[in-house]
Amino acid sequence: MDIKLLTPSDMMKYNARVLLKIMRRKSALSRADASRLLGCSRSTASKLMNYLESLHLVTQIGSGNRGIGRNSGLYQFNPRACCAIGVDVKPDSIQFILSDLSGEILIVQEVENKNMSPEETVMEIHKNTRKLLNESPLPDAQPLGVGVMIPGWVSDDGMVLNSDPLGWQKPLRFRVMLNRNSEIPFHILNDANALVLAESSFGTTGNCRNLMYIENPDDIGAAFTDSNHNLLTGENSLAMEIGKMQVNFKDRFYRTEDFLSISRIQKRWGVTIPELKRAFDSDSEESGEICLQLADIFGQIITQISALLNPYAIMINTPYIKSSQALEHLKKAASFYMETTPLRGTQLLLPSLERSALGGACWAILNSSFDFVIKD
Amino acid sequence: MDIKLLTPSDMMKYNARVLLKIMRRKSALSRADASRLLGCSRSTASKLMNYLESLHLVTQIGSGNRGIGRNSGLYQFNPRACCAIGVDVKPDSIQFILSDLSGEILIVQEVENKNMSPEETVMEIHKNTRKLLNESPLPDAQPLGVGVMIPGWVSDDGMVLNSDPLGWQKPLRFRVMLNRNSEIPFHILNDANALVLAESSFGTTGNCRNLMYIENPDDIGAAFTDSNHNLLTGENSLAMEIGKMQVNFKDRFYRTEDFLSISRIQKRWGVTIPELKRAFDSDSEESGEICLQLADIFGQIITQISALLNPYAIMINTPYIKSSQALEHLKKAASFYMETTPLRGTQLLLPSLERSALGGACWAILNSSFDFVIKD
């Protein structure tokens, strides 16, 4: 709760959100439908619909029961009223997308990243952001902001405290750097956090209650959103560090990050990623020892996560686990440690987003006054 | 967000909450102070103060600057406006307390529990609830409800799905049973969940952001509140089952519950609880092998919890770890697995509540329209 009193205008906005929430689930509504569903007077429903129409969040698509009144038109949610930009800064490339409010991608842009410094990265982001906005197929859509995903430790107040993958070791006021001389607001977030938000907003899991996201591009990272897009961030924005969890391999303890980083896997077993992927795509007779051992490590992690968080699903994003057959190896390994009653059998899923940079677009929307289009 | 529109009366209540939030932090305020701190007109501030006064949540304690106006009186928060009852159902006893809104205990009552059936437990709770309300030293305080703590699996909709400690194996509509023929509302919650809420509301940690609570009366249980009294409950109300976590002892895997239940500890090492407590109260030279081995198990759990949740603190409630010296053994064991930078060194704490049944009182308040006295 903020130290801020509600005003009649806040009340109007809140109530318009309630109406929009209903409209997102229905194909089309008349003002009379709205007043019935909200249990309010026709004039209140009309005011709320007018407010949403003034923001272009709803558009009239025809009329319902003709002749019943002047306002019998049918309205529906218009996700193209606004757009947002997502930026995924990776060690080898920077991905940009422009999306609408429903996560539909309108433009994709990718540039190479050759060890760009933070300053060069800011310039590159500014340049491409302008380009995307100029080329937007929806010139009338209001640009809400830019969400920038950083692989590393990002504080709640927009600092990049450290990013090993990008080679940025010193704390940076990165959000401030991005917002300097910019008209459109920039927001930053750890990449795994952005991905879990986007999966639960735009992905195939729908708006699920508890989602865990594990990614292993090289180092291992994770994120958890509990309900209604609340990230579990812990003290100092440092939760979900599954790299710091302990796993046991051949009776020795390891940190997960010392075991599951791609370079360590390649070094330990002398195996390439395509070979590893092939092993995981095979059934258990043909997958071989390496697959069994790696799956066992995942099985240990999945067991601890299921016990502590019991999420609806754990989504796994690595370069070598890419098929449902591959997930079967992890499920089998986890079942060695876990009781699998019908109630305690966390689902394993593959990521479903078309582009990772949607995470940034989702974060930009959640940081705008249009957050209610995503949030419940 | 509910499908419910805000009304002017909701707005008034919300704004009164904002004022009360400020008043809980200040010793006393005049109406003029309130208008200044809220940045609103004097008449709005007066209306809000009148509303709080009508609920007895604030009382006039004297006057401020005399002669400035009729309403220059000083007001302060009155935690005794309401009371709540907490009930902790344990295998050997049932504890009852009556508390005010600030968690101050007004009456304590304890009855023996000799394998009471669910029906007998309901009768016993009804009887003692009436007794506490009759004997209340605050006859004018509004009774908000009764919060009943159950050691077991409690669903969000008030079912006890199973309680091994109480020997209740079948799902019970326990909240419905309690509310039958009752004028005061009953609410039920898992005991560890109630304890973590009460610690973060009334305990010495203050209103901290992330608190983990581990209890080991016989079986091991845990709870986590992330921020603003939101419990992390997972799918099917089944999160924080640390008993299902895996630990490694002498190169074998165990479920934590198979290792840390009191009866297993006694059986495995042939040790009594007082002996164990003495070992943990000794320094590392004298504590012996059992203490080292048990502390190592806790060290593994603490490491996994810190990596995943990074809580502000982990509170540990067992019959054998009762001193800061005892906690030192766990810290030392955890440091074998954990990187202890200044930022990632989860504090270990002992519980601070005067009575466990305060957990129930806290839950009753959080389920009443006076939840805002606790919540931020």
PDB file of C-alpha atoms in Angstrom, chain A residues 129-361:
ATOM      1  CA  THR A 129      14.708   1.435 -31.020  1.00  0.00           C
ATOM      2  CA  ARG A 130      14.317   4.507 -33.244  1.00  0.00           C
ATOM      3  CA  LYS A 131      14.465   2.288 -36.331  1.00  0.00           C
ATOM      4  CA  LEU A 132      11.739  -0.060 -35.029  1.00  0.00           C
ATOM      5  CA  LEU A 133       9.458   2.832 -34.146  1.00  0.00           C
ATOM      6  CA  ASN A 134       9.966   4.424 -37.570  1.00  0.00           C
ATOM      7  CA  GLU A 135       9.211   1.187 -39.349  1.00  0.00           C
ATOM      8  CA  SER A 136       6.238   0.262 -37.156  1.00  0.00           C
ATOM      9  CA  PRO A 137       3.306  -1.125 -39.152  1.00  0.00           C
ATOM     10  CA  LEU A 138       1.091   0.454 -36.490  1.00  0.00           C
ATOM     11  CA  PRO A 139       2.057   4.144 -36.651  1.00  0.00           C
ATOM     12  CA  ASP A 140      -0.942   5.100 -34.483  1.00  0.00           C
ATOM     13  CA  ALA A 141      -0.141   2.637 -31.683  1.00  0.00           C
ATOM     14  CA  GLN A 142       1.157   4.343 -28.569  1.00  0.00           C
ATOM     15  CA  PRO A 143       4.721   3.166 -27.803  1.00  0.00           C
ATOM     16  CA  LEU A 144       4.723   2.254 -24.102  1.00  0.00           C
ATOM     17  CA  GLY A 145       8.417   1.744 -23.525  1.00  0.00           C
ATOM     18  CA  VAL A 146      11.407  -0.486 -24.030  1.00  0.00           C
ATOM     19  CA  GLY A 147      12.247  -3.478 -21.820  1.00  0.00           C
ATOM     20  CA  VAL A 148      15.900  -4.502 -21.934  1.00  0.00           C
ATOM     21  CA  MET A 149      16.910  -8.016 -20.827  1.00  0.00           C
ATOM     22  CA  ILE A 150      20.375  -8.425 -19.340  1.00  0.00           C
ATOM     23  CA  PRO A 151      22.019 -11.777 -18.569  1.00  0.00           C
ATOM     24  CA  GLY A 152      23.247 -10.967 -15.080  1.00  0.00           C
ATOM     25  CA  TRP A 153      22.456  -9.492 -11.709  1.00  0.00           C
ATOM     26  CA  VAL A 154      20.029  -6.599 -12.112  1.00  0.00           C
ATOM     27  CA  SER A 155      18.862  -4.687  -9.040  1.00  0.00           C
ATOM     28  CA  ASP A 156      15.286  -3.549  -8.419  1.00  0.00           C
ATOM     29  CA  ASP A 157      16.375   0.061  -9.004  1.00  0.00           C
ATOM     30  CA  GLY A 158      17.729  -0.578 -12.484  1.00  0.00           C
ATOM     31  CA  MET A 159      21.429  -1.146 -11.890  1.00  0.00           C
ATOM     32  CA  VAL A 160      23.355  -3.887 -13.649  1.00  0.00           C
ATOM     33  CA  LEU A 161      25.474  -5.010 -10.719  1.00  0.00           C
ATOM     34  CA  ASN A 162      27.398  -7.563 -12.716  1.00  0.00           C
ATOM     35  CA  SER A 163      27.099  -9.530 -15.946  1.00  0.00           C
ATOM     36  CA  ASP A 164      29.643 -12.276 -16.501  1.00  0.00           C
ATOM     37  CA  PRO A 165      28.216 -13.291 -19.907  1.00  0.00           C
ATOM     38  CA  LEU A 166      28.603  -9.715 -21.202  1.00  0.00           C
ATOM     39  CA  GLY A 167      31.921  -9.216 -19.427  1.00  0.00           C
ATOM     40  CA  TRP A 168      30.522  -6.262 -17.455  1.00  0.00           C
ATOM     41  CA  GLN A 169      32.080  -6.579 -14.014  1.00  0.00           C
ATOM     42  CA  LYS A 170      31.456  -3.166 -12.480  1.00  0.00           C
ATOM     43  CA  PRO A 171      28.063  -1.917 -11.217  1.00  0.00           C
ATOM     44  CA  LEU A 172      26.417   0.245 -13.890  1.00  0.00           C
ATOM     45  CA  ARG A 173      23.520   2.658 -13.645  1.00  0.00           C
ATOM     46  CA  PHE A 174      22.291   1.077 -16.847  1.00  0.00           C
ATOM     47  CA  ARG A 175      18.675   2.220 -16.697  1.00  0.00           C
ATOM     48  CA  VAL A 176      19.815   5.788 -16.141  1.00  0.00           C
ATOM     49  CA  MET A 177      22.216   5.481 -19.101  1.00  0.00           C
ATOM     50  CA  LEU A 178      19.395   4.231 -21.331  1.00  0.00           C
ATOM     51  CA  ASN A 179      16.946   6.912 -20.260  1.00  0.00           C
ATOM     52  CA  ARG A 180      19.369   9.808 -20.834  1.00  0.00           C
ATOM     53  CA  ASN A 181      18.099  11.954 -23.729  1.00  0.00           C
ATOM     54  CA  SER A 182      15.336   9.492 -24.462  1.00  0.00           C
ATOM     55  CA  GLU A 183      11.650  10.271 -24.835  1.00  0.00           C
ATOM     56  CA  ILE A 184      10.487   6.689 -24.480  1.00  0.00           C
ATOM     57  CA  PRO A 185      11.016   5.042 -21.049  1.00  0.00           C
ATOM     58  CA  PHE A 186      13.534   2.215 -20.706  1.00  0.00           C
ATOM     59  CA  HIS A 187      13.283  -0.544 -18.087  1.00  0.00           C
ATOM     60  CA  ILE A 188      15.764  -3.308 -17.413  1.00  0.00           C
ATOM     61  CA  LEU A 189      15.436  -6.784 -15.969  1.00  0.00           C
ATOM     62  CA  ASN A 190      17.383 -10.001 -15.634  1.00  0.00           C
ATOM     63  CA  ASP A 191      16.752 -12.116 -18.737  1.00  0.00           C
ATOM     64  CA  ALA A 192      15.382 -15.195 -16.949  1.00  0.00           C
ATOM     65  CA  ASN A 193      12.951 -13.006 -14.990  1.00  0.00           C
ATOM     66  CA  ALA A 194      11.744 -11.391 -18.210  1.00  0.00           C
ATOM     67  CA  LEU A 195      11.340 -14.790 -19.875  1.00  0.00           C
ATOM     68  CA  VAL A 196       9.234 -16.253 -17.067  1.00  0.00           C
ATOM     69  CA  LEU A 197       6.958 -13.197 -17.127  1.00  0.00           C
ATOM     70  CA  ALA A 198       6.549 -13.381 -20.895  1.00  0.00           C
ATOM     71  CA  GLU A 199       5.884 -17.136 -20.811  1.00  0.00           C
ATOM     72  CA  SER A 200       3.145 -16.683 -18.229  1.00  0.00           C
ATOM     73  CA  SER A 201       1.700 -13.683 -20.150  1.00  0.00           C
ATOM     74  CA  PHE A 202       2.022 -14.673 -23.807  1.00  0.00           C
ATOM     75  CA  GLY A 203       3.102 -18.330 -23.740  1.00  0.00           C
ATOM     76  CA  THR A 204       1.190 -21.564 -24.074  1.00  0.00           C
ATOM     77  CA  THR A 205       0.943 -22.189 -20.324  1.00  0.00           C
ATOM     78  CA  GLY A 206      -1.637 -19.415 -20.148  1.00  0.00           C
ATOM     79  CA  ASN A 207      -1.817 -17.354 -17.014  1.00  0.00           C
ATOM     80  CA  CYS A 208      -0.604 -20.099 -14.704  1.00  0.00           C
ATOM     81  CA  ARG A 209      -0.118 -19.633 -11.026  1.00  0.00           C
ATOM     82  CA  ASN A 210       3.440 -20.836 -10.434  1.00  0.00           C
ATOM     83  CA  LEU A 211       5.987 -21.129 -13.179  1.00  0.00           C
ATOM     84  CA  MET A 212       9.690 -21.886 -12.875  1.00  0.00           C
ATOM     85  CA  TYR A 213      12.019 -21.101 -15.766  1.00  0.00           C
ATOM     86  CA  ILE A 214      15.491 -22.617 -16.030  1.00  0.00           C
ATOM     87  CA  GLU A 215      17.833 -21.503 -18.753  1.00  0.00           C
ATOM     88  CA  ASN A 216      21.246 -22.811 -19.548  1.00  0.00           C
ATOM     89  CA  PRO A 217      22.656 -20.897 -22.526  1.00  0.00           C
ATOM     90  CA  ASP A 218      26.087 -21.187 -20.975  1.00  0.00           C
ATOM     91  CA  ASP A 219      25.847 -20.440 -17.284  1.00  0.00           C
ATOM     92  CA  ILE A 220      22.681 -21.583 -15.588  1.00  0.00           C
ATOM     93  CA  GLY A 221      19.974 -19.160 -14.485  1.00  0.00           C
ATOM     94  CA  ALA A 222      16.404 -19.357 -13.295  1.00  0.00           C
ATOM     95  CA  ALA A 223      13.332 -17.349 -12.386  1.00  0.00           C
ATOM     96  CA  PHE A 224      10.003 -17.941 -10.672  1.00  0.00           C
ATOM     97  CA  THR A 225       6.758 -16.063 -10.885  1.00  0.00           C
ATOM     98  CA  ASP A 226       4.350 -16.960  -8.134  1.00  0.00           C
ATOM     99  CA  SER A 227       1.021 -15.536  -9.162  1.00  0.00           C
ATOM    100  CA  ASN A 228      -0.215 -12.507 -10.987  1.00  0.00           C
ATOM    101  CA  HIS A 229       3.248 -11.736 -12.353  1.00  0.00           C
ATOM    102  CA  ASN A 230       4.977 -11.309  -9.028  1.00  0.00           C
ATOM    103  CA  LEU A 231       8.565 -12.430  -9.420  1.00  0.00           C
ATOM    104  CA  LEU A 232      10.184 -14.116  -6.482  1.00  0.00           C
ATOM    105  CA  THR A 233      13.271 -11.935  -6.187  1.00  0.00           C
ATOM    106  CA  GLY A 234      14.578 -12.468  -2.643  1.00  0.00           C
ATOM    107  CA  GLU A 235      16.854 -10.114  -0.751  1.00  0.00           C
ATOM    108  CA  ASN A 236      19.032  -7.898  -2.960  1.00  0.00           C
ATOM    109  CA  SER A 237      17.306  -9.243  -6.100  1.00  0.00           C
ATOM    110  CA  LEU A 238      19.273 -12.451  -5.683  1.00  0.00           C
ATOM    111  CA  ALA A 239      16.794 -15.323  -5.565  1.00  0.00           C
ATOM    112  CA  MET A 240      16.540 -18.275  -7.956  1.00  0.00           C
ATOM    113  CA  GLU A 241      20.278 -18.729  -8.204  1.00  0.00           C
ATOM    114  CA  ILE A 242      20.072 -22.369  -9.034  1.00  0.00           C
ATOM    115  CA  GLY A 243      23.727 -22.257 -10.035  1.00  0.00           C
ATOM    116  CA  LYS A 244      24.459 -22.023  -6.296  1.00  0.00           C
ATOM    117  CA  MET A 245      22.468 -25.141  -5.456  1.00  0.00           C
ATOM    118  CA  GLN A 246      24.395 -28.242  -4.494  1.00  0.00           C
ATOM    119  CA  VAL A 247      24.239 -31.419  -6.537  1.00  0.00           C
ATOM    120  CA  ASN A 248      25.905 -34.720  -5.916  1.00  0.00           C
ATOM    121  CA  PHE A 249      27.807 -36.578  -8.617  1.00  0.00           C
ATOM    122  CA  LYS A 250      29.679 -39.791  -7.914  1.00  0.00           C
ATOM    123  CA  ASP A 251      29.593 -39.050  -4.159  1.00  0.00           C
ATOM    124  CA  ARG A 252      31.045 -35.576  -4.472  1.00  0.00           C
ATOM    125  CA  PHE A 253      29.260 -32.268  -4.017  1.00  0.00           C
ATOM    126  CA  TYR A 254      29.306 -29.676  -6.788  1.00  0.00           C
ATOM    127  CA  ARG A 255      27.701 -26.343  -7.313  1.00  0.00           C
ATOM    128  CA  THR A 256      25.223 -26.684 -10.131  1.00  0.00           C
ATOM    129  CA  GLU A 257      26.961 -23.870 -12.038  1.00  0.00           C
ATOM    130  CA  ASP A 258      30.245 -25.785 -11.888  1.00  0.00           C
ATOM    131  CA  PHE A 259      28.522 -28.780 -13.357  1.00  0.00           C
ATOM    132  CA  LEU A 260      25.944 -27.555 -15.835  1.00  0.00           C
ATOM    133  CA  SER A 261      27.692 -24.687 -17.596  1.00  0.00           C
ATOM    134  CA  ILE A 262      27.991 -25.636 -21.256  1.00  0.00           C
ATOM    135  CA  SER A 263      31.748 -25.163 -21.311  1.00  0.00           C
ATOM    136  CA  ARG A 264      32.189 -27.436 -18.281  1.00  0.00           C
ATOM    137  CA  ILE A 265      29.967 -30.100 -19.810  1.00  0.00           C
ATOM    138  CA  GLN A 266      32.000 -30.018 -23.025  1.00  0.00           C
ATOM    139  CA  LYS A 267      35.242 -30.173 -21.091  1.00  0.00           C
ATOM    140  CA  ARG A 268      34.197 -32.894 -18.642  1.00  0.00           C
ATOM    141  CA  TRP A 269      32.837 -35.286 -21.249  1.00  0.00           C
ATOM    142  CA  GLY A 270      34.553 -34.098 -24.452  1.00  0.00           C
ATOM    143  CA  VAL A 271      31.202 -33.826 -26.155  1.00  0.00           C
ATOM    144  CA  THR A 272      29.728 -31.230 -28.523  1.00  0.00           C
ATOM    145  CA  ILE A 273      26.295 -29.697 -28.116  1.00  0.00           C
ATOM    146  CA  PRO A 274      24.892 -31.400 -31.240  1.00  0.00           C
ATOM    147  CA  GLU A 275      26.141 -34.759 -29.914  1.00  0.00           C
ATOM    148  CA  LEU A 276      24.556 -34.042 -26.563  1.00  0.00           C
ATOM    149  CA  LYS A 277      21.313 -33.011 -28.177  1.00  0.00           C
ATOM    150  CA  ARG A 278      21.306 -36.231 -30.192  1.00  0.00           C
ATOM    151  CA  ALA A 279      21.800 -38.260 -27.029  1.00  0.00           C
ATOM    152  CA  PHE A 280      18.888 -36.521 -25.307  1.00  0.00           C
ATOM    153  CA  ASP A 281      16.678 -37.013 -28.376  1.00  0.00           C
ATOM    154  CA  SER A 282      17.276 -40.791 -28.253  1.00  0.00           C
ATOM    155  CA  ASP A 283      15.359 -43.210 -26.078  1.00  0.00           C
ATOM    156  CA  SER A 284      16.920 -44.505 -22.880  1.00  0.00           C
ATOM    157  CA  GLU A 285      18.563 -47.581 -24.448  1.00  0.00           C
ATOM    158  CA  GLU A 286      20.551 -45.482 -26.886  1.00  0.00           C
ATOM    159  CA  SER A 287      21.120 -42.245 -25.015  1.00  0.00           C
ATOM    160  CA  GLY A 288      24.307 -43.327 -23.272  1.00  0.00           C
ATOM    161  CA  GLU A 289      26.067 -42.595 -20.002  1.00  0.00           C
ATOM    162  CA  ILE A 290      26.523 -38.822 -20.398  1.00  0.00           C
ATOM    163  CA  CYS A 291      22.821 -38.270 -20.919  1.00  0.00           C
ATOM    164  CA  LEU A 292      22.022 -40.421 -17.869  1.00  0.00           C
ATOM    165  CA  GLN A 293      24.481 -38.504 -15.693  1.00  0.00           C
ATOM    166  CA  LEU A 294      23.335 -35.058 -16.818  1.00  0.00           C
ATOM    167  CA  ALA A 295      19.700 -36.053 -16.450  1.00  0.00           C
ATOM    168  CA  ASP A 296      20.465 -37.200 -12.904  1.00  0.00           C
ATOM    169  CA  ILE A 297      21.800 -33.731 -12.036  1.00  0.00           C
ATOM    170  CA  PHE A 298      18.620 -32.164 -13.412  1.00  0.00           C
ATOM    171  CA  GLY A 299      16.612 -34.761 -11.506  1.00  0.00           C
ATOM    172  CA  GLN A 300      18.195 -33.626  -8.243  1.00  0.00           C
ATOM    173  CA  ILE A 301      17.456 -29.952  -8.981  1.00  0.00           C
ATOM    174  CA  ILE A 302      13.876 -30.670 -10.072  1.00  0.00           C
ATOM    175  CA  THR A 303      13.299 -32.630  -6.849  1.00  0.00           C
ATOM    176  CA  GLN A 304      14.489 -29.784  -4.628  1.00  0.00           C
ATOM    177  CA  ILE A 305      12.485 -27.201  -6.605  1.00  0.00           C
ATOM    178  CA  SER A 306       9.332 -29.331  -6.511  1.00  0.00           C
ATOM    179  CA  ALA A 307       9.637 -29.823  -2.769  1.00  0.00           C
ATOM    180  CA  LEU A 308      10.185 -26.143  -2.030  1.00  0.00           C
ATOM    181  CA  LEU A 309       8.102 -24.357  -4.659  1.00  0.00           C
ATOM    182  CA  ASN A 310       5.801 -27.038  -6.107  1.00  0.00           C
ATOM    183  CA  PRO A 311       5.315 -25.018  -9.293  1.00  0.00           C
ATOM    184  CA  TYR A 312       2.648 -25.702 -11.875  1.00  0.00           C
ATOM    185  CA  ALA A 313       5.478 -26.359 -14.324  1.00  0.00           C
ATOM    186  CA  ILE A 314       9.227 -26.104 -14.759  1.00  0.00           C
ATOM    187  CA  MET A 315      10.232 -24.795 -18.158  1.00  0.00           C
ATOM    188  CA  ILE A 316      13.649 -25.854 -19.355  1.00  0.00           C
ATOM    189  CA  ASN A 317      15.602 -23.912 -21.955  1.00  0.00           C
ATOM    190  CA  THR A 318      18.987 -25.384 -22.856  1.00  0.00           C
ATOM    191  CA  PRO A 319      20.691 -25.931 -26.223  1.00  0.00           C
ATOM    192  CA  TYR A 320      20.669 -29.726 -25.799  1.00  0.00           C
ATOM    193  CA  ILE A 321      17.174 -30.401 -24.374  1.00  0.00           C
ATOM    194  CA  LYS A 322      14.819 -29.528 -27.191  1.00  0.00           C
ATOM    195  CA  SER A 323      12.265 -32.325 -27.519  1.00  0.00           C
ATOM    196  CA  SER A 324       9.640 -34.025 -25.405  1.00  0.00           C
ATOM    197  CA  GLN A 325      11.791 -37.173 -25.648  1.00  0.00           C
ATOM    198  CA  ALA A 326      14.637 -35.199 -24.067  1.00  0.00           C
ATOM    199  CA  LEU A 327      12.360 -34.080 -21.228  1.00  0.00           C
ATOM    200  CA  GLU A 328      11.455 -37.738 -20.604  1.00  0.00           C
ATOM    201  CA  HIS A 329      15.054 -38.398 -19.520  1.00  0.00           C
ATOM    202  CA  LEU A 330      14.764 -35.648 -16.906  1.00  0.00           C
ATOM    203  CA  LYS A 331      11.380 -36.893 -15.684  1.00  0.00           C
ATOM    204  CA  LYS A 332      12.745 -40.384 -15.301  1.00  0.00           C
ATOM    205  CA  ALA A 333      15.773 -39.126 -13.383  1.00  0.00           C
ATOM    206  CA  ALA A 334      13.612 -36.978 -11.111  1.00  0.00           C
ATOM    207  CA  SER A 335      11.318 -39.909 -10.340  1.00  0.00           C
ATOM    208  CA  PHE A 336      14.286 -41.661  -8.733  1.00  0.00           C
ATOM    209  CA  TYR A 337      14.255 -38.980  -6.010  1.00  0.00           C
ATOM    210  CA  MET A 338      10.642 -37.845  -6.003  1.00  0.00           C
ATOM    211  CA  GLU A 339       7.397 -39.327  -4.903  1.00  0.00           C
ATOM    212  CA  THR A 340       5.205 -38.979  -7.987  1.00  0.00           C
ATOM    213  CA  THR A 341       1.668 -38.945  -6.743  1.00  0.00           C
ATOM    214  CA  PRO A 342      -0.848 -37.425  -9.123  1.00  0.00           C
ATOM    215  CA  LEU A 343      -0.601 -34.228  -7.089  1.00  0.00           C
ATOM    216  CA  ARG A 344       3.133 -33.913  -6.825  1.00  0.00           C
ATOM    217  CA  GLY A 345       4.356 -34.444 -10.341  1.00  0.00           C
ATOM    218  CA  THR A 346       5.641 -31.095 -11.534  1.00  0.00           C
ATOM    219  CA  GLN A 347       5.298 -30.869 -15.307  1.00  0.00           C
ATOM    220  CA  LEU A 348       8.400 -30.273 -17.395  1.00  0.00           C
ATOM    221  CA  LEU A 349       7.911 -28.070 -20.429  1.00  0.00           C
ATOM    222  CA  LEU A 350       9.908 -26.585 -23.273  1.00  0.00           C
ATOM    223  CA  PRO A 351       9.781 -22.813 -23.807  1.00  0.00           C
ATOM    224  CA  SER A 352       6.996 -21.623 -26.066  1.00  0.00           C
ATOM    225  CA  LEU A 353       7.865 -18.004 -26.947  1.00  0.00           C
ATOM    226  CA  GLU A 354       8.459 -17.221 -30.589  1.00  0.00           C
ATOM    227  CA  ARG A 355      11.298 -14.818 -29.705  1.00  0.00           C
ATOM    228  CA  SER A 356      13.091 -14.365 -26.401  1.00  0.00           C
ATOM    229  CA  ALA A 357      12.970 -10.563 -26.685  1.00  0.00           C
ATOM    230  CA  LEU A 358       9.226 -10.787 -25.966  1.00  0.00           C
ATOM    231  CA  GLY A 359      10.398 -10.890 -22.341  1.00  0.00           C
ATOM    232  CA  GLY A 360      11.518  -7.285 -22.689  1.00  0.00           C
ATOM    233  CA  ALA A 361       8.276  -6.198 -24.351  1.00  0.00           C
TER     234      ALA A 361
END
